Amino acid sequence: MISIIQIILSVGIIVLILLQERSSGMSGLLGGGDSGGYYQTRRGMEKTVFYATIVLVVIFVGVAIYRLAAHV
């Protein structure tokens, strides 16, 4: 059961990280996109996705530690 939870969490983390990728697509592949090196604040949905990623990662690490401790 814990393995299924970890799989679901990892898929969710992957999806959220891919949603955050700014230079994805052909423009990023060819050197275009937002690679200006300046700081840009997150707003709206982008901020929500960022915080959701952090929450899922913390939950994933907690589940991994629990699973490790349960097997010892």
PDB file of C-alpha atoms in Angstrom:
ATOM      1  CA  MET A   1       0.000   0.000   0.000  1.00  0.00           C
ATOM      2  CA  ILE A   2       2.823   2.413   0.854  1.00  0.00           C
ATOM      3  CA  SER A   3       4.486   1.639  -2.503  1.00  0.00           C
ATOM      4  CA  ILE A   4       1.317   2.643  -4.357  1.00  0.00           C
ATOM      5  CA  ILE A   5       1.196   5.907  -2.402  1.00  0.00           C
ATOM      6  CA  GLN A   6       4.829   6.601  -3.310  1.00  0.00           C
ATOM      7  CA  ILE A   7       4.145   5.910  -6.983  1.00  0.00           C
ATOM      8  CA  ILE A   8       1.145   8.260  -7.003  1.00  0.00           C
ATOM      9  CA  LEU A   9       3.147  10.966  -5.202  1.00  0.00           C
ATOM     10  CA  SER A  10       6.088  10.608  -7.580  1.00  0.00           C
ATOM     11  CA  VAL A  11       3.840  10.912 -10.651  1.00  0.00           C
ATOM     12  CA  GLY A  12       2.256  14.014  -9.115  1.00  0.00           C
ATOM     13  CA  ILE A  13       5.680  15.532  -8.435  1.00  0.00           C
ATOM     14  CA  ILE A  14       6.802  14.839 -12.004  1.00  0.00           C
ATOM     15  CA  VAL A  15       3.671  16.450 -13.442  1.00  0.00           C
ATOM     16  CA  LEU A  16       4.025  19.534 -11.247  1.00  0.00           C
ATOM     17  CA  ILE A  17       7.704  19.926 -12.108  1.00  0.00           C
ATOM     18  CA  LEU A  18       6.933  19.671 -15.803  1.00  0.00           C
ATOM     19  CA  LEU A  19       4.238  22.338 -15.403  1.00  0.00           C
ATOM     20  CA  GLN A  20       6.868  24.653 -13.911  1.00  0.00           C
ATOM     21  CA  GLU A  21       9.304  24.244 -16.796  1.00  0.00           C
ATOM     22  CA  ARG A  22       9.434  27.615 -18.515  1.00  0.00           C
ATOM     23  CA  SER A  23      11.749  26.799 -21.373  1.00  0.00           C
ATOM     24  CA  SER A  24      10.006  23.654 -22.563  1.00  0.00           C
ATOM     25  CA  GLY A  25       9.092  23.218 -26.179  1.00  0.00           C
ATOM     26  CA  MET A  26      10.924  24.142 -29.340  1.00  0.00           C
ATOM     27  CA  SER A  27      11.941  27.649 -28.260  1.00  0.00           C
ATOM     28  CA  GLY A  28      13.750  26.262 -25.234  1.00  0.00           C
ATOM     29  CA  LEU A  29      15.340  23.561 -27.346  1.00  0.00           C
ATOM     30  CA  LEU A  30      16.684  26.085 -29.829  1.00  0.00           C
ATOM     31  CA  GLY A  31      18.033  28.446 -27.193  1.00  0.00           C
ATOM     32  CA  GLY A  32      15.063  30.771 -26.884  1.00  0.00           C
ATOM     33  CA  GLY A  33      12.727  31.070 -23.945  1.00  0.00           C
ATOM     34  CA  ASP A  34      13.190  32.670 -20.544  1.00  0.00           C
ATOM     35  CA  SER A  35      16.867  32.187 -19.864  1.00  0.00           C
ATOM     36  CA  GLY A  36      17.552  35.831 -19.097  1.00  0.00           C
ATOM     37  CA  GLY A  37      19.075  35.226 -15.684  1.00  0.00           C
ATOM     38  CA  TYR A  38      16.850  37.712 -13.889  1.00  0.00           C
ATOM     39  CA  TYR A  39      14.592  37.066 -10.929  1.00  0.00           C
ATOM     40  CA  GLN A  40      10.924  36.683 -11.709  1.00  0.00           C
ATOM     41  CA  THR A  41       8.277  36.449  -9.011  1.00  0.00           C
ATOM     42  CA  ARG A  42       5.706  33.691  -9.129  1.00  0.00           C
ATOM     43  CA  ARG A  43       2.090  34.759  -9.295  1.00  0.00           C
ATOM     44  CA  GLY A  44      -1.306  33.102  -9.367  1.00  0.00           C
ATOM     45  CA  MET A  45      -1.412  29.557 -10.622  1.00  0.00           C
ATOM     46  CA  GLU A  46       2.370  29.376 -10.973  1.00  0.00           C
ATOM     47  CA  LYS A  47       2.748  30.086  -7.254  1.00  0.00           C
ATOM     48  CA  THR A  48       0.135  27.447  -6.396  1.00  0.00           C
ATOM     49  CA  VAL A  49       1.903  24.826  -8.518  1.00  0.00           C
ATOM     50  CA  PHE A  50       5.236  25.735  -6.881  1.00  0.00           C
ATOM     51  CA  TYR A  51       3.870  25.324  -3.348  1.00  0.00           C
ATOM     52  CA  ALA A  52       2.001  22.135  -4.280  1.00  0.00           C
ATOM     53  CA  THR A  53       5.298  20.691  -5.532  1.00  0.00           C
ATOM     54  CA  ILE A  54       6.965  21.471  -2.216  1.00  0.00           C
ATOM     55  CA  VAL A  55       4.106  19.895  -0.269  1.00  0.00           C
ATOM     56  CA  LEU A  56       4.163  16.710  -2.368  1.00  0.00           C
ATOM     57  CA  VAL A  57       7.935  16.396  -2.003  1.00  0.00           C
ATOM     58  CA  VAL A  58       7.699  16.757   1.787  1.00  0.00           C
ATOM     59  CA  ILE A  59       4.934  14.131   1.924  1.00  0.00           C
ATOM     60  CA  PHE A  60       6.957  11.827  -0.356  1.00  0.00           C
ATOM     61  CA  VAL A  61      10.028  12.115   1.888  1.00  0.00           C
ATOM     62  CA  GLY A  62       7.878  11.500   4.966  1.00  0.00           C
ATOM     63  CA  VAL A  63       6.388   8.357   3.442  1.00  0.00           C
ATOM     64  CA  ALA A  64       9.859   7.148   2.418  1.00  0.00           C
ATOM     65  CA  ILE A  65      11.189   7.666   5.964  1.00  0.00           C
ATOM     66  CA  TYR A  66       8.152   5.907   7.423  1.00  0.00           C
ATOM     67  CA  ARG A  67       8.630   2.987   5.045  1.00  0.00           C
ATOM     68  CA  LEU A  68      12.332   2.779   5.924  1.00  0.00           C
ATOM     69  CA  ALA A  69      11.609   2.886   9.662  1.00  0.00           C
ATOM     70  CA  ALA A  70       8.866   0.254   9.369  1.00  0.00           C
ATOM     71  CA  HIS A  71      11.262  -2.232   7.789  1.00  0.00           C
ATOM     72  CA  VAL A  72      13.989  -1.849  10.434  1.00  0.00           C
TER      73      VAL A  72
END
